Amino acid sequence: MQEGSVSWLYYGQRLFEFPQGVFVVSLAQAVLPAMSRQAAIKDMDGFCDSLRFALVLILLVTIPATLGLVLCNEAVYSLFFMRGSFTAFDVSQSALALAWYAPALLFVGISRVVVPTFYAMQDTRTPVLVSFWTLLVNAGAGLLLMQTMGHAGLALALTLSSVFNAVVLTLLLSRRLGALNLTAIAYVAVRMVPGLCLMAVVVTLLLGQVDWLEPGFFMPRFAILGAAVCSGCLVYGISLWLCGVKEIQQAWALLVNKLA
């Protein structure tokens, strides 16, 4: 592949893993103890309720985080890395890698919740087998996509394998537990749409004040990027509150408690 591809993928992966490490892992760990207790006492109704609640929390966090990564990718790489040998072309190519990585965030989050669910049921074999096939999907998709898309194809391969992993695990879990009643999760997803649209508009308008592929002073650009991120989060949170998504308050409380 083109010279620089390894670096572009590396920088894309680092920024992709930031919300995963801060939010996804924290939320998954916060709900796991309750699910383990419910599995131990055979409270399967409570177990399924906890699982649905965990999936809703993942949905509320990862979808706006994905949108934010896609909207802010050039701005972040330009602000923090575009100097010396890291050129505007490197910014655009790193941002491209991140754009293809970002959709995987939701499915990685789902897997982070579903895999411990198998563990809580004393089943470690199923996640390992699914991981093996996920590895093959990742390798096969990467070999095919890199021929036409270069390094972006490898990023997309990771996303496709993450989708495969999450979907297969969820289907297998539904066979074990019966119907998971995902209608409630879909209802929350629908109520997220207005907030996501408003967030996209606000962030795009604010970031559009700067040509991020051109050099500039750090502090004014940092202020614009910070304003875009904070305004986007605020608009999204207010919209969820107005649309009656009560889980956002519980997600915030869990996250604050975990980070503290």
C-alpha positions as semicolon CSV with decimal commas, in nm:
position;residue;x (nm);y (nm);z (nm)
1;M;0,000;0,000;0,000
2;Q;0,091;0,365;-0,018
3;E;0,371;0,491;0,205
4;G;0,225;0,627;0,528
5;S;-0,067;0,381;0,539
6;V;0,050;0,217;0,861
7;S;0,073;0,555;1,035
8;W;-0,268;0,669;0,908
9;L;-0,427;0,350;1,038
10;Y;-0,243;0,386;1,369
11;Y;-0,365;0,740;1,428
12;G;-0,717;0,645;1,319
13;Q;-0,720;0,353;1,561
14;R;-0,592;0,562;1,854
15;L;-0,870;0,819;1,823
16;F;-1,129;0,546;1,763
17;E;-1,026;0,373;2,086
18;F;-1,055;0,689;2,296
19;P;-1,437;0,690;2,338
20;Q;-1,429;0,310;2,350
21;G;-1,193;0,312;2,647
22;V;-1,358;0,599;2,832
23;F;-1,728;0,530;2,779
24;V;-1,796;0,183;2,637
25;V;-1,577;-0,013;2,877
26;S;-1,697;0,190;3,176
27;L;-2,065;0,137;3,099
28;A;-2,018;-0,234;3,029
29;Q;-1,833;-0,286;3,356
30;A;-2,092;-0,086;3,549
31;V;-2,383;-0,315;3,454
32;L;-2,196;-0,649;3,468
33;P;-2,215;-0,708;3,847
34;A;-2,595;-0,686;3,852
35;M;-2,624;-0,923;3,556
36;S;-2,390;-1,174;3,721
37;R;-2,597;-1,171;4,042
38;Q;-2,920;-1,220;3,849
39;A;-2,773;-1,509;3,650
40;A;-2,650;-1,673;3,971
41;I;-2,997;-1,671;4,128
42;K;-3,168;-1,768;3,798
43;D;-3,358;-1,439;3,776
44;M;-3,380;-1,449;3,397
45;D;-3,646;-1,179;3,370
46;G;-3,426;-0,937;3,563
47;F;-3,127;-1,060;3,366
48;C;-3,294;-0,975;3,034
49;D;-3,407;-0,637;3,167
50;S;-3,049;-0,554;3,270
51;L;-2,922;-0,664;2,930
52;R;-3,170;-0,442;2,747
53;F;-3,082;-0,150;2,976
54;A;-2,712;-0,202;2,906
55;L;-2,772;-0,209;2,530
56;V;-2,973;0,114;2,553
57;L;-2,688;0,281;2,740
58;I;-2,440;0,166;2,475
59;L;-2,671;0,301;2,205
60;L;-2,705;0,640;2,375
61;V;-2,328;0,683;2,402
62;T;-2,177;0,518;2,095
63;I;-2,398;0,659;1,820
64;P;-2,331;1,027;1,903
65;A;-1,965;0,940;1,965
66;T;-1,949;0,783;1,619
67;L;-2,106;1,090;1,463
68;G;-1,865;1,313;1,654
69;L;-1,561;1,115;1,535
70;V;-1,674;1,149;1,174
71;L;-1,751;1,521;1,201
72;C;-1,443;1,621;1,401
73;N;-1,179;1,390;1,255
74;E;-0,998;1,645;1,036
75;A;-1,019;1,912;1,305
76;V;-0,861;1,690;1,571
77;Y;-0,576;1,566;1,352
78;S;-0,510;1,914;1,218
79;L;-0,507;2,074;1,562
80;F;-0,288;1,823;1,743
81;F;-0,071;1,664;1,473
82;M;-0,034;1,886;1,164
83;R;0,321;2,010;1,207
84;G;0,665;1,902;1,092
85;S;0,642;1,593;0,873
86;F;0,271;1,548;0,943
87;T;0,119;1,730;0,644
88;A;-0,234;1,825;0,544
89;F;-0,241;1,512;0,327
90;D;-0,161;1,302;0,633
91;V;-0,447;1,475;0,815
92;S;-0,694;1,390;0,539
93;Q;-0,580;1,028;0,515
94;S;-0,586;0,973;0,892
95;A;-0,932;1,128;0,899
96;L;-1,041;0,891;0,621
97;A;-0,922;0,591;0,823
98;L;-1,111;0,716;1,128
99;A;-1,427;0,771;0,924
100;W;-1,428;0,401;0,830
101;Y;-1,333;0,290;1,181
102;A;-1,599;0,499;1,356
103;P;-1,916;0,298;1,269
104;A;-1,761;-0,002;1,445
105;L;-1,794;0,178;1,779
106;L;-2,160;0,082;1,821
107;F;-2,097;-0,284;1,743
108;V;-1,788;-0,304;1,961
109;G;-2,004;-0,162;2,240
110;I;-2,271;-0,426;2,184
111;S;-2,009;-0,699;2,193
112;R;-1,866;-0,554;2,515
113;V;-2,206;-0,608;2,678
114;V;-2,305;-0,936;2,516
115;V;-1,976;-1,124;2,574
116;P;-1,986;-1,078;2,956
117;T;-2,347;-1,195;2,937
118;F;-2,223;-1,532;2,814
119;Y;-1,962;-1,530;3,090
120;A;-2,232;-1,463;3,349
121;M;-2,410;-1,775;3,222
122;Q;-2,086;-1,976;3,263
123;D;-2,036;-2,000;2,886
124;T;-1,685;-1,901;2,774
125;R;-1,678;-2,127;2,468
126;T;-1,926;-1,941;2,249
127;P;-1,753;-1,598;2,252
128;V;-1,418;-1,763;2,170
129;L;-1,562;-1,950;1,870
130;V;-1,733;-1,635;1,741
131;S;-1,408;-1,442;1,787
132;F;-1,227;-1,699;1,573
133;W;-1,472;-1,655;1,286
134;T;-1,460;-1,277;1,334
135;L;-1,084;-1,291;1,287
136;L;-1,131;-1,476;0,957
137;V;-1,391;-1,222;0,841
138;N;-1,155;-0,937;0,929
139;A;-0,862;-1,095;0,745
140;G;-1,066;-1,189;0,438
141;A;-1,241;-0,852;0,409
142;G;-0,911;-0,672;0,460
143;L;-0,739;-0,866;0,180
144;L;-1,025;-0,786;-0,059
145;L;-1,092;-0,423;0,032
146;M;-0,729;-0,308;0,048
147;Q;-0,697;-0,383;-0,324
148;T;-0,931;-0,098;-0,417
149;M;-0,953;0,121;-0,105
150;G;-0,598;0,101;0,031
151;H;-0,565;0,166;0,402
152;A;-0,931;0,272;0,425
153;G;-1,022;-0,081;0,317
154;L;-0,846;-0,224;0,621
155;A;-1,035;0,017;0,847
156;L;-1,363;-0,083;0,682
157;A;-1,271;-0,451;0,727
158;L;-1,247;-0,395;1,102
159;T;-1,591;-0,234;1,100
160;L;-1,744;-0,520;0,901
161;S;-1,591;-0,781;1,131
162;S;-1,723;-0,587;1,433
163;V;-2,072;-0,595;1,281
164;F;-2,036;-0,969;1,221
165;N;-1,921;-1,030;1,579
166;A;-2,199;-0,827;1,740
167;V;-2,478;-0,967;1,520
168;V;-2,376;-1,332;1,560
169;L;-2,331;-1,300;1,937
170;T;-2,668;-1,128;1,975
171;L;-2,846;-1,392;1,765
172;L;-2,688;-1,674;1,964
173;L;-2,779;-1,503;2,289
174;S;-3,140;-1,457;2,178
175;R;-3,157;-1,831;2,109
176;R;-3,037;-1,897;2,463
177;L;-3,262;-1,647;2,639
178;G;-3,559;-1,638;2,404
179;A;-3,695;-1,314;2,261
180;L;-3,495;-1,019;2,394
181;N;-3,779;-0,773;2,323
182;L;-3,560;-0,532;2,128
183;T;-3,862;-0,312;2,051
184;A;-3,785;-0,091;2,350
185;I;-3,430;-0,041;2,225
186;A;-3,557;0,050;1,878
187;Y;-3,798;0,299;2,036
188;V;-3,510;0,474;2,212
189;A;-3,311;0,479;1,887
190;V;-3,597;0,656;1,708
191;R;-3,614;0,923;1,980
192;M;-3,241;0,982;1,939
193;V;-3,274;1,093;1,576
194;P;-3,375;1,460;1,635
195;G;-3,086;1,513;1,876
196;L;-2,836;1,353;1,641
197;C;-2,953;1,570;1,351
198;L;-2,934;1,890;1,558
199;M;-2,593;1,786;1,690
200;A;-2,464;1,730;1,335
201;V;-2,588;2,070;1,221
202;V;-2,440;2,259;1,517
203;V;-2,101;2,085;1,499
204;T;-2,077;2,125;1,119
205;L;-2,159;2,497;1,136
206;L;-1,902;2,566;1,407
207;L;-1,623;2,361;1,250
208;G;-1,698;2,520;0,913
209;Q;-1,554;2,848;1,042
210;V;-1,201;2,711;0,985
211;D;-1,021;2,547;0,694
212;W;-0,863;2,266;0,895
213;L;-0,625;2,162;0,617
214;E;-0,453;2,500;0,630
215;P;-0,202;2,598;0,904
216;G;-0,324;2,834;1,176
217;F;-0,287;2,943;1,536
218;F;-0,352;2,675;1,796
219;M;-0,562;2,853;2,059
220;P;-0,837;2,998;1,831
221;R;-0,875;2,659;1,662
222;F;-0,877;2,480;1,995
223;A;-1,154;2,713;2,114
224;I;-1,363;2,642;1,802
225;L;-1,317;2,265;1,831
226;G;-1,398;2,276;2,203
227;A;-1,707;2,487;2,137
228;A;-1,821;2,243;1,868
229;V;-1,780;1,939;2,094
230;C;-1,944;2,100;2,397
231;S;-2,230;2,250;2,196
232;G;-2,292;1,920;2,018
233;C;-2,307;1,730;2,349
234;L;-2,535;1,993;2,502
235;V;-2,776;1,995;2,209
236;Y;-2,786;1,616;2,205
237;G;-2,845;1,587;2,579
238;I;-3,122;1,850;2,582
239;S;-3,291;1,684;2,286
240;L;-3,291;1,345;2,460
241;W;-3,441;1,506;2,771
242;L;-3,714;1,678;2,567
243;C;-3,790;1,353;2,384
244;G;-3,835;1,172;2,714
245;V;-3,532;0,944;2,706
246;K;-3,502;0,889;3,080
247;E;-3,210;0,648;3,041
248;I;-2,974;0,941;2,969
249;Q;-2,986;1,041;3,338
250;Q;-2,907;0,685;3,447
251;A;-2,624;0,661;3,194
252;W;-2,474;0,985;3,323
253;A;-2,497;0,869;3,686
254;L;-2,332;0,535;3,607
255;L;-2,055;0,701;3,408
256;V;-1,978;0,961;3,673
257;N;-1,969;0,694;3,943
258;K;-1,738;0,474;3,736
259;L;-1,498;0,754;3,642
260;A;-1,487;0,877;4,002
